[in-house]
XYZ file of C-alpha atoms in Angstrom:
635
model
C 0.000 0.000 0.000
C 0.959 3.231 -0.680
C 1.141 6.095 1.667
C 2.550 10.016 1.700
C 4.053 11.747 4.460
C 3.582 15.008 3.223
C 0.248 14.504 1.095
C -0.588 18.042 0.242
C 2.523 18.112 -2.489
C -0.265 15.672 -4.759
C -1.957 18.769 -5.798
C 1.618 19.507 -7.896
C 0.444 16.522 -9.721
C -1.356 18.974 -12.015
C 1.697 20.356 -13.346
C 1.730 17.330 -15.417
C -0.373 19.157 -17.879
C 1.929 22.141 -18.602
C 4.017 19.782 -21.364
C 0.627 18.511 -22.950
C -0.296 21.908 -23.259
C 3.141 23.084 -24.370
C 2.793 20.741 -26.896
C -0.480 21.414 -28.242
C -0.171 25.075 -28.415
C 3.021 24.773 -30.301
C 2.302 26.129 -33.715
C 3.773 24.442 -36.484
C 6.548 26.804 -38.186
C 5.757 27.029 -41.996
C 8.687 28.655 -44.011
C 8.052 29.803 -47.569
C 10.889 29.450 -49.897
C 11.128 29.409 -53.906
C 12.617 26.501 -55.526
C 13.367 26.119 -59.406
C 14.208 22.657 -58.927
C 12.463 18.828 -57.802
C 15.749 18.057 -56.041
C 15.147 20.457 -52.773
C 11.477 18.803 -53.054
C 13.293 15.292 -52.740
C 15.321 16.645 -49.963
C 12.285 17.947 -47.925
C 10.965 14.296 -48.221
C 13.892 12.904 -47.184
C 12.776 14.451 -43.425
C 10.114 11.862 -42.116
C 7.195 14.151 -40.364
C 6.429 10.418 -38.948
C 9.746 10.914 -36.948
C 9.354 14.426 -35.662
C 5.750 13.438 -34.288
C 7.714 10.608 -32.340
C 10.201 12.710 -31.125
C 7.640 15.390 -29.822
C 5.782 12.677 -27.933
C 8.476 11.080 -26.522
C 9.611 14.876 -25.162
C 6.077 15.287 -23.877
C 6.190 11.435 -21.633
C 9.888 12.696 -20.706
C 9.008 15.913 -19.456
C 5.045 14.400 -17.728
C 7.061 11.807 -15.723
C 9.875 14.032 -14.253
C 7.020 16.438 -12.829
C 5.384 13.904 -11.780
C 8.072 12.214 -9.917
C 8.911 15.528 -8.924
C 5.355 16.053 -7.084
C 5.602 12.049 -5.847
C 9.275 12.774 -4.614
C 8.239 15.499 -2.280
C 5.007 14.399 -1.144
C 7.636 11.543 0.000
C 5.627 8.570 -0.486
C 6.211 5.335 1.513
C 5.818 1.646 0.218
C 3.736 0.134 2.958
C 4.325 -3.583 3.512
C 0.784 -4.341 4.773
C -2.127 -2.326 5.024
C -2.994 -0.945 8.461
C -6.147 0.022 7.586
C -5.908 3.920 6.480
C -4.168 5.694 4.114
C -1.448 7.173 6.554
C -1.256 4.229 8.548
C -2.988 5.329 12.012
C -4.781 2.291 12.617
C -4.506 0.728 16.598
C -2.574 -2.845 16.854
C -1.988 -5.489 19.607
C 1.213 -6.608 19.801
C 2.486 -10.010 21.221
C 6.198 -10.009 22.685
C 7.436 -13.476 23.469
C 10.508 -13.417 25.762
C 13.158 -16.044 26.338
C 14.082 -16.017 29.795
C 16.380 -19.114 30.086
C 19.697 -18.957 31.982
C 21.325 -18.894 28.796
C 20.281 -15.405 28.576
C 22.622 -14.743 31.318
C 25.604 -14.964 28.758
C 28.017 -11.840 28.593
C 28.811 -10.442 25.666
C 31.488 -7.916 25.931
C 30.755 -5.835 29.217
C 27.063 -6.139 29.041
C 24.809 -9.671 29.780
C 22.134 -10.602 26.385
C 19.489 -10.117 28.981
C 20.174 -6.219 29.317
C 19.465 -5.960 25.694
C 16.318 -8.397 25.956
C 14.766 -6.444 28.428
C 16.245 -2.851 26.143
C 14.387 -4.550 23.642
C 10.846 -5.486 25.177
C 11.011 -1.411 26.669
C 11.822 -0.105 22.980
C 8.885 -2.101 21.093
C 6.879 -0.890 24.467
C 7.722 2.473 23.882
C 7.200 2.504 19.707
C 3.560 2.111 20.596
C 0.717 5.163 20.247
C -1.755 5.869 22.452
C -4.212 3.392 22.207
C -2.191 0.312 21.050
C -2.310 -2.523 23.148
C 0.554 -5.417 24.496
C 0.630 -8.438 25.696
C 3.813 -10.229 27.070
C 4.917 -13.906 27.486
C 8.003 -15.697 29.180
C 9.591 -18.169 27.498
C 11.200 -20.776 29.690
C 10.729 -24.784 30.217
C 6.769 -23.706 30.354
C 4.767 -20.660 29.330
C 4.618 -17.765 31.996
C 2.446 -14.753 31.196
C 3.091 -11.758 31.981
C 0.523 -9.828 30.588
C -1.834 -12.614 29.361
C -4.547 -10.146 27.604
C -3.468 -7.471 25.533
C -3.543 -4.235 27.520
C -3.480 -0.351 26.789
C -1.529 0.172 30.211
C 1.628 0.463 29.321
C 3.306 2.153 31.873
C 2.505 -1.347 33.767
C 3.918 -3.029 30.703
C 7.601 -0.946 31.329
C 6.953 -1.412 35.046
C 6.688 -5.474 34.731
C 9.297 -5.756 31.997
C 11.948 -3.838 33.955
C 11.342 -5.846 37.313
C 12.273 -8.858 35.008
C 15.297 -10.955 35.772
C 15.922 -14.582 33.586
C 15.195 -18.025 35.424
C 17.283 -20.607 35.912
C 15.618 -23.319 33.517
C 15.849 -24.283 29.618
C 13.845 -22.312 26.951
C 11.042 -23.852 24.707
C 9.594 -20.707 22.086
C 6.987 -23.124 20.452
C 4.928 -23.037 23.946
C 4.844 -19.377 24.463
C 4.393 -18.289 20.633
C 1.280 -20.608 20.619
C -0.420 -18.328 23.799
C 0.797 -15.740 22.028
C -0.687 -16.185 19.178
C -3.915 -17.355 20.606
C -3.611 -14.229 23.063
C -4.311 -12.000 19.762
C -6.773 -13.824 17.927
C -9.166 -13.441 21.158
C -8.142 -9.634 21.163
C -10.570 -8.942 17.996
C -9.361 -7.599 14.471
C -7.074 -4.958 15.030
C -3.887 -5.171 13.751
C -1.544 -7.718 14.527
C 2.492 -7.923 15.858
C 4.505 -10.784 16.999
C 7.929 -10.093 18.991
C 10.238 -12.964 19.854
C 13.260 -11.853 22.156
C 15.717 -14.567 22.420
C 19.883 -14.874 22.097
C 20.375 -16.790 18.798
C 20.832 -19.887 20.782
C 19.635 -22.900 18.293
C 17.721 -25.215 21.095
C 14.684 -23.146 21.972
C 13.567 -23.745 18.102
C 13.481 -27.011 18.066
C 9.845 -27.626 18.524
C 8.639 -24.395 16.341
C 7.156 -24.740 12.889
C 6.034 -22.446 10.333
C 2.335 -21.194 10.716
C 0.131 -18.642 9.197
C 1.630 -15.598 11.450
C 1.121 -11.936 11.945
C 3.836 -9.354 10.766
C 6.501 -10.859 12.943
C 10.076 -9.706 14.260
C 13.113 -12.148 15.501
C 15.327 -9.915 17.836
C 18.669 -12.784 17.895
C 20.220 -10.552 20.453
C 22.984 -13.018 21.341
C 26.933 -13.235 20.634
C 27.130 -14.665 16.601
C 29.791 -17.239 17.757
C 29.053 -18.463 21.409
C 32.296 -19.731 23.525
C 31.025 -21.914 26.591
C 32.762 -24.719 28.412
C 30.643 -26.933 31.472
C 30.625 -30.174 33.272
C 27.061 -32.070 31.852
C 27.480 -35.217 33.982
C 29.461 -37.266 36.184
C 29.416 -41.199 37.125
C 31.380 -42.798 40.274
C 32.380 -46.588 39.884
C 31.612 -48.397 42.004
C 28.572 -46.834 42.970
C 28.578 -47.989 46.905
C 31.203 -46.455 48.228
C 32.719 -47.877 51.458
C 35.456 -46.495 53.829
C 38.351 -48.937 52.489
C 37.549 -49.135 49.136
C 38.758 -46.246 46.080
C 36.634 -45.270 43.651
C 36.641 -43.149 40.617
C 35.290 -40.067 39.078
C 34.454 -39.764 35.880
C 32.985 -36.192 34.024
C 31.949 -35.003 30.602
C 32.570 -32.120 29.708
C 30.108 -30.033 26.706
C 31.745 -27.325 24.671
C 30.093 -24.780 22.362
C 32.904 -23.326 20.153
C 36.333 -24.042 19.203
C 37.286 -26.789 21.237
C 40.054 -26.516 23.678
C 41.679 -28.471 26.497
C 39.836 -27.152 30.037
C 41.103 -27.301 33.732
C 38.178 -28.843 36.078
C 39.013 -28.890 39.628
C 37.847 -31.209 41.753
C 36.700 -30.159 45.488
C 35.132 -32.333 48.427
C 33.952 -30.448 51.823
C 35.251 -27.200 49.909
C 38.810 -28.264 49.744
C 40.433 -28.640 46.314
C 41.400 -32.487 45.737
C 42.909 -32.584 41.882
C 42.902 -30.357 39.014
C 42.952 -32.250 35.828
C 42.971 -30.826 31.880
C 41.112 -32.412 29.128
C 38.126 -31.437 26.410
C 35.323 -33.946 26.139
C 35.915 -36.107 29.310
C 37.814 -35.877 32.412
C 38.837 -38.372 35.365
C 39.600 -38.403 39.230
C 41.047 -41.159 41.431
C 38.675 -40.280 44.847
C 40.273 -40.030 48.050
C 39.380 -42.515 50.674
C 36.647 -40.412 52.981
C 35.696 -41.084 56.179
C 31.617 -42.348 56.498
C 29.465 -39.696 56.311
C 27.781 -37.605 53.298
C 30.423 -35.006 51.846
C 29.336 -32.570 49.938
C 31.408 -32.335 46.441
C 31.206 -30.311 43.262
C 33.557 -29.733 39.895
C 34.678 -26.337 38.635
C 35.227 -24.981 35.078
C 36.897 -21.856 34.357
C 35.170 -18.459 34.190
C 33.627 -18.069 30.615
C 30.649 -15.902 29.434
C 28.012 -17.737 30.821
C 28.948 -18.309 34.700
C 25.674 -20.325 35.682
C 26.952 -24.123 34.394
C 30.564 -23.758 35.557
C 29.853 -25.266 38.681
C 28.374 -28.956 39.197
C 27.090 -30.035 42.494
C 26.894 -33.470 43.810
C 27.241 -35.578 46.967
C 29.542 -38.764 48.255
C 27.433 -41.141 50.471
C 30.699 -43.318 52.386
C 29.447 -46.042 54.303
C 31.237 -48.082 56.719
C 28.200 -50.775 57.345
C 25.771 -51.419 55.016
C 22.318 -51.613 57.308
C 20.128 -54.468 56.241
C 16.346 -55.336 57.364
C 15.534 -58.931 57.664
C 12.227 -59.708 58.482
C 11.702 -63.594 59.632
C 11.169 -65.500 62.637
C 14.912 -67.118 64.110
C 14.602 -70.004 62.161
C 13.722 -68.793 58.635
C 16.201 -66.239 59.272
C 18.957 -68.513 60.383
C 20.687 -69.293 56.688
C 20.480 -65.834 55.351
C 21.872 -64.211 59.052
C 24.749 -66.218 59.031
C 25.262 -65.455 55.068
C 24.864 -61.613 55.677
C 27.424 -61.571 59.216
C 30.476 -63.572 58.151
C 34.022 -62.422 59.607
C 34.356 -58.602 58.776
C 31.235 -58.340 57.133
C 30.729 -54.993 55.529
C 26.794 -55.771 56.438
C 24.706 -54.421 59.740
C 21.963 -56.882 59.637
C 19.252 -55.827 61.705
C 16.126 -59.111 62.061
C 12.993 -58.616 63.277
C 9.697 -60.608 63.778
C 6.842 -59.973 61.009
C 4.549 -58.527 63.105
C 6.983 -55.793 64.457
C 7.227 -54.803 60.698
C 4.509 -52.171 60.694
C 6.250 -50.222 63.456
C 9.628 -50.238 61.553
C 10.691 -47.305 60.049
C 12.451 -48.259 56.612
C 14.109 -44.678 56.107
C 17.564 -45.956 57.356
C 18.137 -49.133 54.996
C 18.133 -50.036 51.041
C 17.029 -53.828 51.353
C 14.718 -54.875 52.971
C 14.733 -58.997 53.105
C 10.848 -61.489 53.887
C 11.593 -64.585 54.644
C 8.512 -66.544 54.844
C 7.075 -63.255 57.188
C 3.588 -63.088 54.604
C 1.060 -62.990 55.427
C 1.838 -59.036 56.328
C -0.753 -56.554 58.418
C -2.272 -54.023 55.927
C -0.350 -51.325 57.101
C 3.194 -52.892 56.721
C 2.228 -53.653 53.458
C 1.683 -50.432 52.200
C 4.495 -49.317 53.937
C 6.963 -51.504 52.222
C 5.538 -50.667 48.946
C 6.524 -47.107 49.240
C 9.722 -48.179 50.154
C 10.042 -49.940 46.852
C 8.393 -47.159 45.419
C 11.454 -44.690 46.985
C 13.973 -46.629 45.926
C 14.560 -49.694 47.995
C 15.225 -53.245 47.332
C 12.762 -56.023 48.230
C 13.388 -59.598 48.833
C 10.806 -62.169 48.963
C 11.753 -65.433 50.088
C 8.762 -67.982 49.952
C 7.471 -69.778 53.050
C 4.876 -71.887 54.867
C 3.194 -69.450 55.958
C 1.522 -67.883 53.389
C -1.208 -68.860 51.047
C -2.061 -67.710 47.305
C -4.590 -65.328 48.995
C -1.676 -63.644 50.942
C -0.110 -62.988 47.390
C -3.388 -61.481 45.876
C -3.251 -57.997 47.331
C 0.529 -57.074 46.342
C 0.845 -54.935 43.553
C 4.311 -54.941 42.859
C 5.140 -58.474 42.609
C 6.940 -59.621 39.370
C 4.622 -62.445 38.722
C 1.618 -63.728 40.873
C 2.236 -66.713 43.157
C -1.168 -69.278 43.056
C 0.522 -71.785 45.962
C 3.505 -74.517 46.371
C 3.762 -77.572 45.247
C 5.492 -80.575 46.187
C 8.476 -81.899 43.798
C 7.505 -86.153 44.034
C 10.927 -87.110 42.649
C 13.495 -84.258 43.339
C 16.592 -84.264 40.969
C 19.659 -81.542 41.265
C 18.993 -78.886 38.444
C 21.876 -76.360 37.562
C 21.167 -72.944 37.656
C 21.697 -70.711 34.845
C 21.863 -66.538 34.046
C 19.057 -65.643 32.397
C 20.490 -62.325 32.382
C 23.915 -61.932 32.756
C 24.253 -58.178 31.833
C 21.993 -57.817 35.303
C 23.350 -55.653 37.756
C 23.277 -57.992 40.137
C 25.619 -60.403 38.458
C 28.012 -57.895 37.556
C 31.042 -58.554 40.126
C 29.216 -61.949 40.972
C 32.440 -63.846 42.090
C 32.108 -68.226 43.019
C 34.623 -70.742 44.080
C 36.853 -71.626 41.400
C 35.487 -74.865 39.319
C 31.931 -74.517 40.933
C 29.119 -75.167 38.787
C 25.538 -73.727 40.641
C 23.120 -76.545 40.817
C 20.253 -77.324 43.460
C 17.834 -79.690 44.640
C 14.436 -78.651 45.223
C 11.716 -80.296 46.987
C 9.314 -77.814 47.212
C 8.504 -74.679 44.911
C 6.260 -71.476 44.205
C 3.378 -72.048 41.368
C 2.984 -69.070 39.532
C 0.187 -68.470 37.650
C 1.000 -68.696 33.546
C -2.143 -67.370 32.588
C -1.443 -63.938 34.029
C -0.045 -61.877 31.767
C 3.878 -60.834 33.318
C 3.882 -57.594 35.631
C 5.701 -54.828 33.360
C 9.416 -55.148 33.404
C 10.165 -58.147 34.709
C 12.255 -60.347 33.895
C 13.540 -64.109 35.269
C 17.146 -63.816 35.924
C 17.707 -67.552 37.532
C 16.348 -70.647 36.333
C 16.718 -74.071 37.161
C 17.469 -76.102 33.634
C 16.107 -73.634 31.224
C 12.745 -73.265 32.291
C 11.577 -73.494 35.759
C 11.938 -69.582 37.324
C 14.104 -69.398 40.204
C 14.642 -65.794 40.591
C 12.686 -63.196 38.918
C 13.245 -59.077 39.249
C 10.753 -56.280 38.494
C 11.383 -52.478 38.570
C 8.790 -50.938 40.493
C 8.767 -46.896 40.568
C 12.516 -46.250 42.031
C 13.191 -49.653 43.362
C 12.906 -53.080 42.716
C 11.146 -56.267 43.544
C 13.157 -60.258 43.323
C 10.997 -62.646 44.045
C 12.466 -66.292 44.936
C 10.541 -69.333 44.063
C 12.032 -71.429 46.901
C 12.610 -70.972 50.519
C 15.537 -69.456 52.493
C 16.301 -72.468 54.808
C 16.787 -76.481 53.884
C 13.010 -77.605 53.950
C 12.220 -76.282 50.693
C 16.070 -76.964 48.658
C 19.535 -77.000 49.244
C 19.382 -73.436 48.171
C 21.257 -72.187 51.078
C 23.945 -74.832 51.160
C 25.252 -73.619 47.735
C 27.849 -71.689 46.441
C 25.646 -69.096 44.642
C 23.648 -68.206 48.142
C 26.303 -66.189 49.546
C 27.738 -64.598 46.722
C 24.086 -63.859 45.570
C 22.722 -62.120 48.619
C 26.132 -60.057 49.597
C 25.185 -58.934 45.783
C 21.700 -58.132 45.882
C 22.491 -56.139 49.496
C 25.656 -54.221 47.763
C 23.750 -53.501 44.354
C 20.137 -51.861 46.348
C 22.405 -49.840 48.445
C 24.769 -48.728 45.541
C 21.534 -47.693 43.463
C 20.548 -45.850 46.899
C 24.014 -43.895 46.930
C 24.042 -43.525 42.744
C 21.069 -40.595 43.745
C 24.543 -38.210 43.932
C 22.577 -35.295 41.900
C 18.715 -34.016 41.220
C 18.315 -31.604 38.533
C 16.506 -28.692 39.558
C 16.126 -24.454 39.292
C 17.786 -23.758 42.370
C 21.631 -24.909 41.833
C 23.832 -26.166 45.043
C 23.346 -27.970 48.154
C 20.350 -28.175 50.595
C 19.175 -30.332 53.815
C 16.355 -31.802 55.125
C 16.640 -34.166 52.919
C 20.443 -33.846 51.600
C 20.484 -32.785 47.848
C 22.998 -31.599 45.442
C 20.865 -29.901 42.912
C 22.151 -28.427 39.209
C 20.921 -26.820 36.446
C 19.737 -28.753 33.586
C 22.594 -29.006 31.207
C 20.827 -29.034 27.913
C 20.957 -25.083 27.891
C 24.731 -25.139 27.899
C 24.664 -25.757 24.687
C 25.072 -22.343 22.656
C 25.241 -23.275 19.292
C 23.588 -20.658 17.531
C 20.919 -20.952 15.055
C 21.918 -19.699 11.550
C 18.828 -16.678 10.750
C 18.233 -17.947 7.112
C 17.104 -21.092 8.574
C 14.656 -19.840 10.785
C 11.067 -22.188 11.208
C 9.289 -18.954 10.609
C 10.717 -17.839 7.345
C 9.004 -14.250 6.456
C 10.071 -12.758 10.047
C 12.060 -9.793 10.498
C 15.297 -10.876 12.089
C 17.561 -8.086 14.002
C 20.749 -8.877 15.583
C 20.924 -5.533 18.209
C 17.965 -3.593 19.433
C 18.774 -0.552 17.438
C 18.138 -2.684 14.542
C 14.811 -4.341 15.559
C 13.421 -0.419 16.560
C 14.342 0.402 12.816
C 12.489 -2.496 11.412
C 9.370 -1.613 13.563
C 9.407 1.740 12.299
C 9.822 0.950 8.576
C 7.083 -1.505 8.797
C 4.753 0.727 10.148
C 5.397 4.106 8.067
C 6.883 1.929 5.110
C 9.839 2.460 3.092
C 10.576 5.937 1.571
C 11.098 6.304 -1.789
C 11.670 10.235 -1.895
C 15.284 9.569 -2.670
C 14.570 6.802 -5.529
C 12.494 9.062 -7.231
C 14.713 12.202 -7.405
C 17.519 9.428 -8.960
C 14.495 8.483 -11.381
C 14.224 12.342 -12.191
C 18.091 12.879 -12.588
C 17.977 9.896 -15.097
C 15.046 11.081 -17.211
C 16.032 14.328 -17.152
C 19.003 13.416 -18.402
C 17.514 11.338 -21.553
C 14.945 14.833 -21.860
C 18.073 17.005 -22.771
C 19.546 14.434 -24.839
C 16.328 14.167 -27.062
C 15.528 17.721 -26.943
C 18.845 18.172 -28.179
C 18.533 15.908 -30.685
C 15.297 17.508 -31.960
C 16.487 20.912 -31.905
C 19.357 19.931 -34.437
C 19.945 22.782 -37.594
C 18.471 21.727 -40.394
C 20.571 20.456 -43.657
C 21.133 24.140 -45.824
C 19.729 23.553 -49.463
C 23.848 24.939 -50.171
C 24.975 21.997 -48.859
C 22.728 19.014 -49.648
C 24.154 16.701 -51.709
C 22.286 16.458 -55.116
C 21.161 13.300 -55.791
C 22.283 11.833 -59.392
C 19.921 12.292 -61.976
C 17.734 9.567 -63.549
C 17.045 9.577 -67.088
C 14.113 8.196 -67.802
């Protein structure tokens, strides 16, 4: 659409007249002049009237279109992009402004942080609006928080809210808040229509967003054009348990946006630096052998533009006992006691009767061991399934005691028991891995030359018309099909479910060379998933008590890598790449672009082709002295 800034300079449109007239009222020269001869008639033909009439309207266009261009030039008109709804382009607009507020906009880029600009940016588009226009103003961070949720006229709140504004410490996702956005405007009515997006350039927040039908929209990439950032994304100790005279190691990665160079990380524990050690994608640490206790631990990265991921938290959980809850009577205890307190056992076995289970608090241990205790009070039961729920270990050893309709109300069992049977003609059976990549059979050490094998007598039925509980899985069988020991994960923890006794009545189970190794196992793996909790990720980095955490930010927003502007999921936006930019763009979209300045080049140029063909036409005539006489024909 077309528009003029200073309109009243139209009127000098009727100056486009003056050639036309000019050219009418021109009277035709007629010159009188005796001849004697047909060759100065010849001559006289020899000048084409057809040619002089194109050369006089050709000077009349000329001479119309540089007055008109004139009068266009300074009535300055403007090339409007889209039509605002008037001629000068006063109509009243809502205007969405989408802000990424991730920690990422926290980076520093020279002397000043991309936020400072972010929230420059939100104030300027604020401030480009007329009385009347209306805003409306969305955060952008791991879920949509809106500031101004309807479009308002009050902006003086609008500067107000955006200048109390500081970024959160949590990821970005645009496709989210441009959705409310967008939605935001369509309930506002039919005025016209803006979209901001403030971000820093950072590729990750796009992921999700796809081209849609959208209203004049502007990108402000306010962010450095080649992002340097070095932080620690993970960690992993081996082994997981750690125990007072045993050494463990530390193992980091390291994520890098930019050129990739070789990093110091420093290691401290209780705030006293333990190692420093250089690398670029990975880094390692022999730990210290720490006295039991939790110590509180955390790697360092050098300062770099974005300070908020240099630092990751985390604890050590040393333990110099391992405390283990057996619940069982003496007798059905007796094998797995003795198994679980040999000579400088690492193991604090604590056994107590099945009835005393519902007054047991299970805070204080990782496995938690029934032998034959079912059937269980209501209470204890629900108890020990948010224990399993939390993170613990159960083991369920079968017994007399219990019936199939004991079995009926547990919901976390791997498979569901419907009674025991009696073996008539009991023959020794070896045992075999079902899974051997299992946790539990990981550092699973037996005598030298043993082969597992075992006699039973009696055995669980479980019922094959049940479908299996989700994720379970048999990890010992005897032969290759009768179950023998089968695991499910339930919530944090996990359930393993034995299909014969713990003592001699039921098989020789406890007699062979697997029961040890196999229980010290299942005791050191539950309480090494317990201490593998070393980090949560959260919004509110470092330590905390009641319970212990070591909390960090979520890594994923380390990652810089910038976003290249012609590849943009919304391809007819406006991208600026400093605020003084993006306040240009808003104001040549909404008065247009001038072409004042085209059009007085446009004037020079025909001006220029006016002379040369007025020239042209204003040549001397050829004298009759010097024509050239053309050769005579005889006839």
């Amino acid at each position: 659409m077309w528009s003029f800034i200073n309109p009243a300079f139209l009127f000098a449109l009727g100056a486009a007249a003056i050639p036309l007239l000019l050219h009418l009222l021109q009277k035709k020269r007629k010159i009188q002049m005796p001849f004697s001869t047909v060759r100065f008639l010849k001559l006289a033909q020899r000048r084409s009237a057809s040619r002089v009439r194109l050369e006089n309207i050709l000077l009349w266009l000329l001479r119309t279109a540089i007055l008109v261009l004139l009068a266009l030039a300074f009535a300055m008109p403007v090339l409007r992009t889209s039509s605002f709804g008037s001629f000068l382009g006063e109509a009243q607009r809502d205007v969405a402004i989408v802000w990424d507020v991730s920690y990422s906009m926290t980076y520093e880029s020279g002397r000043t942080r991309v936020w400072d600009d972010a929230r420059s940016a939100a104030t300027g588009i604020i401030n480009s609006l007329r009385k009347g226009d209306r805003v409306c103003i969305f955060l952008a961070g791991d879920d949509v928080t809106p500031l101004l949720a309807q479009p308002t006229s009050d902006l003086d709140l609008a500067r107000t809210l955006v200048k109390a504004q500081e970024p959160r410490l949590t990821s970005s996702r645009l496709k989210p808040a441009i959705t409310a956005a967008l939605a935001a405007l369509k309930e506002a009515g039919t005025r016209e229509h803006e979209l901001f997006v403030i971000t820093d350039g950072q590729a990750l927040p796009w992921t999700e967003v796809t081209g849609a039908e959208l209203p004049p929209t502007f990108v402000a990439l306010l962010g450095s054009t080649s992002p340097q950032n070095v932080a620690p994304l993970t960690i992993n100790v081996l082994p997981a348990l750690l125990l007072t005279n045993t050494t463990a190691q530390l193992t980091a990665n390291l994520g890098q946006t930019g050129a990739a160079r070789d990093t110091t990380v420093t290691l401290y524990i209780d705030d006293k630096e333990i190692a420093r050690r250089s690398a670029t994608t990975a880094v390692q640490f022999a730990l210290p052998l720490l006295p039991p206790g939790l110590h509180r631990a955390r790697l360092e990265t050098p300062s770099d533009p974005l300070a908020l991921d240099n630092t990751f938290y985390f604890l050590l959980r040393v333990r110099e006992r391992l405390p283990v809850l057996l619940v069982a009577s003496e007798a059905d205890g007796f094998f797995l006691t003795r198994a679980l307190n040999p000579t400088g056992s690492l193991f604090d076995v604590k056994r107590i009767e099945p009835d005393a289970l519902a007054a047991e608090s299970l805070t204080d241990y990782s496995c938690l061991l029934l032998a034959n205790a079912l059937p269980l009070p209501g209470q204890a039961l629900l108890n020990v399934e948010k224990f399993v729920q939390g993170g613990g270990t159960l083991v369920i050893f079968p017994g007399d005691r219990a019936t199939a309709a004991d079995y009926a109300s547990w919901i976390c069992l791997p498979a569901k028991p419907i009674g025991a049977d009696d073996i008539a003609e009991p023959v020794r059976q070896p045992i075999r891995l079902r899974q051997p990549r299992d946790p539990l059979f990981a550092d699973l050490k037996l005598p030298p030359g043993s082969v597992p094998a075992i006699t039973a007598r009696r055995q669980l039925t479980l019922d094959g018309s049940a479908p299996a509980a989700p994720q379970t899985q048999p990890l010992l069988t005897l032969a290759d099909t009768a179950p023998l020991l089968l695991a499910r994960e339930f919530g944090k923890g996990r359930v393993l479910l034995f299909t014969v006794a713990a003592d001699r009545r039921w098989s020789d189970l406890p007699l062979s060379p697997i029961f040890l190794p196999i229980v010290h196992q299942i005791v050191q793996v539950s309480a090494g998933a317990t201490a593998g909790q070393l980090f949560e990720w959260g919004d509110t980095p470092g330590f905390s008590t009641n319970p212990d955490r070591a909390i960090n930010l979520t890594r994923a927003e380390s990652n810089l890598a910038p976003i290249d502007p012609g590849k943009l999921p919304l391809p007819k936006a406006r991208v600026a790449s400093d605020v003084a930019e993006l306040l240009r763009q808003i104001q040549e979209h909404r008065q247009g672009r001038p072409l004042a300045e085209l059009f007085l080049w446009l004037v020079l140029a025909l001006a220029t082709l006016e002379l040369f063909f007025a020239n042209r036409a204003a040549r001397p005539a050829a004298k009759f002295s010097t024509a050239k006489p053309e050769p005579a024909r005889v006839p």
